[in-house]
């Protein structure tokens, strides 16, 4: 069994475990993304992970784990037929590129201050034919408001810094979503003491093949719907 075939089977199993519909085109794009990330990483050091096995689980499966939770929020709350999701501190496009592949009707904007990482995301938008994926090279706090339905981050910053730097990009009634490991109780306390952002819900994420805790912390402005 080749590595590609093994990864394709494991990706299919992960999608089933996460109750996500995954077609052959999406599977090919996800595996192509990881292959490109390995290739670029040799030269540009886009991610600390080097092992393809770790990339598959800790990057791909980890990002897929938020697709369902974002679906639930967007389909319940948004009036837009083409929701905007902004991935802050996106790095090599995690989870932004994965979201763009899985949900072509969403507009995804990946924001990062490191140009080589956004160059990679722009390349992925071209190579993988993702017209809904956009790379923004900037510090997020310097941008005019993007009016996103959801602003998400993965290992970007503390909740306080995330809300302070990126909160202005959330549309009225929208939410911040922070991908974390263990439930960050101290960070939540600090956030709520110093800002008008509140933790609405801490959602446990079950990442296939990953023996570690993961959660998604949903934040909204106090008094918002």
Short mmCIF file of C-alpha atoms in Angstrom, two decimals:
data_model
loop_
_atom_site.label_atom_id
_atom_site.label_comp_id
_atom_site.label_asym_id
_atom_site.label_seq_id
_atom_site.Cartn_x
_atom_site.Cartn_y
_atom_site.Cartn_z
CA UNK A 1 0.00 0.00 0.00
CA UNK A 2 1.45 3.36 -1.00
CA UNK A 3 1.57 6.29 1.39
CA UNK A 4 -0.85 8.27 -0.80
CA UNK A 5 -3.39 5.45 -0.76
CA UNK A 6 -2.97 5.02 3.00
CA UNK A 7 -3.48 8.75 3.60
CA UNK A 8 -6.54 8.81 1.34
CA UNK A 9 -8.10 5.95 3.29
CA UNK A 10 -7.31 7.57 6.63
CA UNK A 11 -8.67 10.92 5.43
CA UNK A 12 -11.90 9.23 4.38
CA UNK A 13 -12.13 7.51 7.77
CA UNK A 14 -11.47 10.80 9.57
CA UNK A 15 -14.24 12.55 7.60
CA UNK A 16 -16.67 9.76 8.48
CA UNK A 17 -15.70 10.01 12.16
CA UNK A 18 -16.34 13.76 12.02
CA UNK A 19 -19.62 13.21 10.12
CA UNK A 20 -18.41 15.34 7.20
CA UNK A 21 -19.29 14.55 3.59
CA UNK A 22 -16.04 14.29 1.62
CA UNK A 23 -16.03 13.78 -2.14
CA UNK A 24 -13.10 12.61 -4.27
CA UNK A 25 -12.32 16.14 -5.49
CA UNK A 26 -12.12 17.47 -1.94
CA UNK A 27 -10.02 14.51 -0.80
CA UNK A 28 -7.60 15.05 -3.68
CA UNK A 29 -7.36 18.78 -2.88
CA UNK A 30 -6.71 18.18 0.84
CA UNK A 31 -3.97 15.65 0.13
CA UNK A 32 -2.55 17.93 -2.56
CA UNK A 33 -2.43 20.76 -0.04
CA UNK A 34 -0.44 18.66 2.44
CA UNK A 35 1.93 17.54 -0.35
CA UNK A 36 2.51 21.18 -1.39
CA UNK A 37 3.03 22.18 2.24
CA UNK A 38 5.73 19.52 2.62
CA UNK A 39 7.40 20.73 -0.58
CA UNK A 40 7.35 24.43 0.33
CA UNK A 41 8.36 23.71 3.91
CA UNK A 42 11.75 22.39 2.83
CA UNK A 43 12.66 25.86 1.57
CA UNK A 44 10.43 28.35 3.33
CA UNK A 45 9.90 26.87 6.81
CA UNK A 46 6.16 27.50 6.86
CA UNK A 47 5.41 25.16 9.75
CA UNK A 48 7.41 23.57 12.56
CA UNK A 49 6.02 20.14 11.68
CA UNK A 50 8.18 18.25 9.18
CA UNK A 51 6.84 14.72 9.36
CA UNK A 52 4.05 14.01 6.83
CA UNK A 53 2.31 11.82 9.40
CA UNK A 54 2.17 14.68 11.89
CA UNK A 55 0.96 17.08 9.20
CA UNK A 56 -1.87 14.73 8.28
CA UNK A 57 -3.16 14.47 11.84
CA UNK A 58 -2.13 17.70 13.56
CA UNK A 59 -2.78 20.00 10.60
CA UNK A 60 -5.35 18.37 8.32
CA UNK A 61 -7.50 16.36 10.74
CA UNK A 62 -7.26 19.13 13.35
CA UNK A 63 -8.58 21.69 10.86
CA UNK A 64 -11.31 19.36 9.60
CA UNK A 65 -12.59 19.05 13.17
CA UNK A 66 -13.93 22.62 13.09
CA UNK A 67 -15.92 22.27 9.85
CA UNK A 68 -18.97 20.80 11.59
CA UNK A 69 -19.02 23.34 14.45
CA UNK A 70 -18.72 26.25 11.98
CA UNK A 71 -21.53 24.75 9.89
CA UNK A 72 -23.81 24.73 12.93
CA UNK A 73 -23.17 28.38 13.76
CA UNK A 74 -23.32 29.72 10.20
CA UNK A 75 -26.43 27.83 9.13
CA UNK A 76 -28.21 28.80 12.35
CA UNK A 77 -27.23 32.47 12.54
CA UNK A 78 -26.24 33.94 9.20
CA UNK A 79 -28.62 35.49 6.69
CA UNK A 80 -25.93 35.46 4.00
CA UNK A 81 -25.85 32.72 1.38
CA UNK A 82 -22.08 33.22 1.15
CA UNK A 83 -20.70 33.60 4.68
CA UNK A 84 -17.35 35.28 5.28
CA UNK A 85 -14.88 33.47 7.54
CA UNK A 86 -11.59 35.19 8.40
CA UNK A 87 -8.64 33.05 9.53
CA UNK A 88 -6.35 35.25 11.65
CA UNK A 89 -2.69 34.35 12.10
CA UNK A 90 -3.35 31.80 9.39
CA UNK A 91 0.27 30.81 8.80
CA UNK A 92 0.30 28.29 5.96
CA UNK A 93 -3.50 28.42 5.74
CA UNK A 94 -4.66 26.46 8.75
CA UNK A 95 -7.56 26.11 9.02
CA UNK A 96 -8.39 28.55 6.19
CA UNK A 97 -7.30 26.47 3.19
CA UNK A 98 -9.05 23.39 4.58
CA UNK A 99 -12.26 25.40 5.10
CA UNK A 100 -12.05 26.79 1.56
CA UNK A 101 -11.76 23.26 0.14
CA UNK A 102 -14.59 21.85 2.23
CA UNK A 103 -17.01 24.78 1.88
CA UNK A 104 -16.69 26.39 -1.58
CA UNK A 105 -19.71 28.62 -0.94
CA UNK A 106 -17.94 30.31 2.00
CA UNK A 107 -15.56 33.19 1.36
CA UNK A 108 -12.33 32.56 3.27
CA UNK A 109 -9.77 35.29 4.00
CA UNK A 110 -6.46 34.16 5.49
CA UNK A 111 -4.60 36.96 7.26
CA UNK A 112 -0.96 36.77 8.33
CA UNK A 113 1.91 39.22 8.81
CA UNK A 114 4.45 36.90 7.16
CA UNK A 115 4.55 37.39 3.40
CA UNK A 116 6.00 33.97 2.48
CA UNK A 117 3.10 32.27 4.24
CA UNK A 118 0.52 34.33 2.38
CA UNK A 119 2.41 33.69 -0.87
CA UNK A 120 1.90 29.98 -0.19
CA UNK A 121 -1.82 30.47 0.45
CA UNK A 122 -2.14 32.47 -2.79
CA UNK A 123 -0.40 29.63 -4.59
CA UNK A 124 -2.82 27.12 -3.05
CA UNK A 125 -5.79 29.21 -4.22
CA UNK A 126 -4.39 28.97 -7.76
CA UNK A 127 -3.14 25.37 -7.80
CA UNK A 128 -6.19 23.92 -6.06
CA UNK A 129 -8.60 26.17 -8.01
CA UNK A 130 -10.18 27.82 -4.97
CA UNK A 131 -11.70 31.15 -6.07
CA UNK A 132 -13.23 31.55 -2.59
CA UNK A 133 -9.78 31.62 -0.90
CA UNK A 134 -7.98 34.94 -0.43
CA UNK A 135 -4.63 35.72 1.22
CA UNK A 136 -4.13 39.03 3.03
CA UNK A 137 -0.57 39.99 3.97
CA UNK A 138 -1.00 42.36 6.91
CA UNK A 139 -1.09 42.68 10.64
CA UNK A 140 -4.74 42.06 11.43
CA UNK A 141 -5.05 45.10 13.70
CA UNK A 142 -4.07 47.44 10.85
CA UNK A 143 -6.87 46.36 8.49
CA UNK A 144 -10.22 48.09 8.09
CA UNK A 145 -13.07 46.00 9.45
CA UNK A 146 -13.69 42.88 7.38
CA UNK A 147 -17.22 42.37 8.78
CA UNK A 148 -16.86 38.60 9.09
CA UNK A 149 -19.53 36.17 10.24
CA UNK A 150 -16.79 34.23 12.07
CA UNK A 151 -13.18 35.16 12.81
CA UNK A 152 -11.21 32.03 13.67
CA UNK A 153 -7.69 31.48 14.96
CA UNK A 154 -5.55 28.43 15.54
CA UNK A 155 -2.66 28.75 18.00
CA UNK A 156 -2.60 32.48 17.28
CA UNK A 157 -2.56 34.25 20.65
CA UNK A 158 -4.18 34.44 24.06
CA UNK A 159 -7.93 35.01 24.03
CA UNK A 160 -7.33 38.56 25.27
CA UNK A 161 -4.95 39.35 22.41
CA UNK A 162 -7.18 37.58 19.89
CA UNK A 163 -10.23 39.62 20.87
CA UNK A 164 -8.26 42.86 21.13
CA UNK A 165 -6.49 42.49 17.77
CA UNK A 166 -9.20 40.80 15.71
CA UNK A 167 -12.49 41.64 17.41
CA UNK A 168 -13.11 44.66 15.18
CA UNK A 169 -13.42 42.34 12.17
CA UNK A 170 -16.51 40.56 13.53
CA UNK A 171 -19.82 41.70 12.02
CA UNK A 172 -22.79 42.52 14.20
CA UNK A 173 -24.04 39.24 15.61
CA UNK A 174 -20.87 37.42 14.52
CA UNK A 175 -18.45 35.49 16.71
CA UNK A 176 -14.80 34.82 17.40
CA UNK A 177 -13.73 31.17 17.46
CA UNK A 178 -10.41 30.19 19.03
CA UNK A 179 -8.96 26.73 18.44
CA UNK A 180 -7.23 25.65 21.65
CA UNK A 181 -5.84 22.60 23.41
CA UNK A 182 -7.13 22.32 26.96
CA UNK A 183 -10.00 24.56 28.03
CA UNK A 184 -8.23 27.89 28.73
CA UNK A 185 -10.00 28.87 31.96
CA UNK A 186 -7.40 31.46 33.01
CA UNK A 187 -7.49 33.08 29.57
CA UNK A 188 -11.28 33.26 29.71
CA UNK A 189 -11.17 34.94 33.14
CA UNK A 190 -8.63 37.52 31.92
CA UNK A 191 -10.62 38.20 28.76
CA UNK A 192 -13.87 38.76 30.62
CA UNK A 193 -12.24 40.99 33.23
CA UNK A 194 -10.58 43.26 30.67
CA UNK A 195 -12.95 43.36 27.64
CA UNK A 196 -16.64 43.22 26.72
CA UNK A 197 -16.10 39.83 25.05
CA UNK A 198 -17.57 36.77 26.75
CA UNK A 199 -17.13 33.04 26.35
CA UNK A 200 -20.43 31.72 24.99
CA UNK A 201 -19.43 28.10 24.78
CA UNK A 202 -16.36 25.88 24.97
CA UNK A 203 -16.88 23.08 22.47
CA UNK A 204 -14.89 19.87 22.78
CA UNK A 205 -13.29 18.78 19.51
CA UNK A 206 -12.55 15.14 18.79
CA UNK A 207 -9.68 15.04 16.30
CA UNK A 208 -9.29 11.60 14.66
CA UNK A 209 -6.04 9.80 15.51
CA UNK A 210 -4.91 12.60 17.85
CA UNK A 211 -4.23 11.66 21.46
CA UNK A 212 -4.54 15.17 22.86
CA UNK A 213 -7.24 17.54 24.04
CA UNK A 214 -8.70 20.06 21.62
CA UNK A 215 -11.51 22.57 22.01
CA UNK A 216 -13.11 25.49 20.22
CA UNK A 217 -13.82 28.57 22.34
CA UNK A 218 -16.71 30.67 21.03
CA UNK A 219 -16.64 34.35 21.98
CA UNK A 220 -19.22 37.09 21.44
CA UNK A 221 -19.51 40.70 22.53
CA UNK A 222 -21.50 41.25 25.69
CA UNK A 223 -25.03 42.22 24.72
CA UNK A 224 -24.77 40.95 21.14
CA UNK A 225 -27.16 38.36 19.76
#
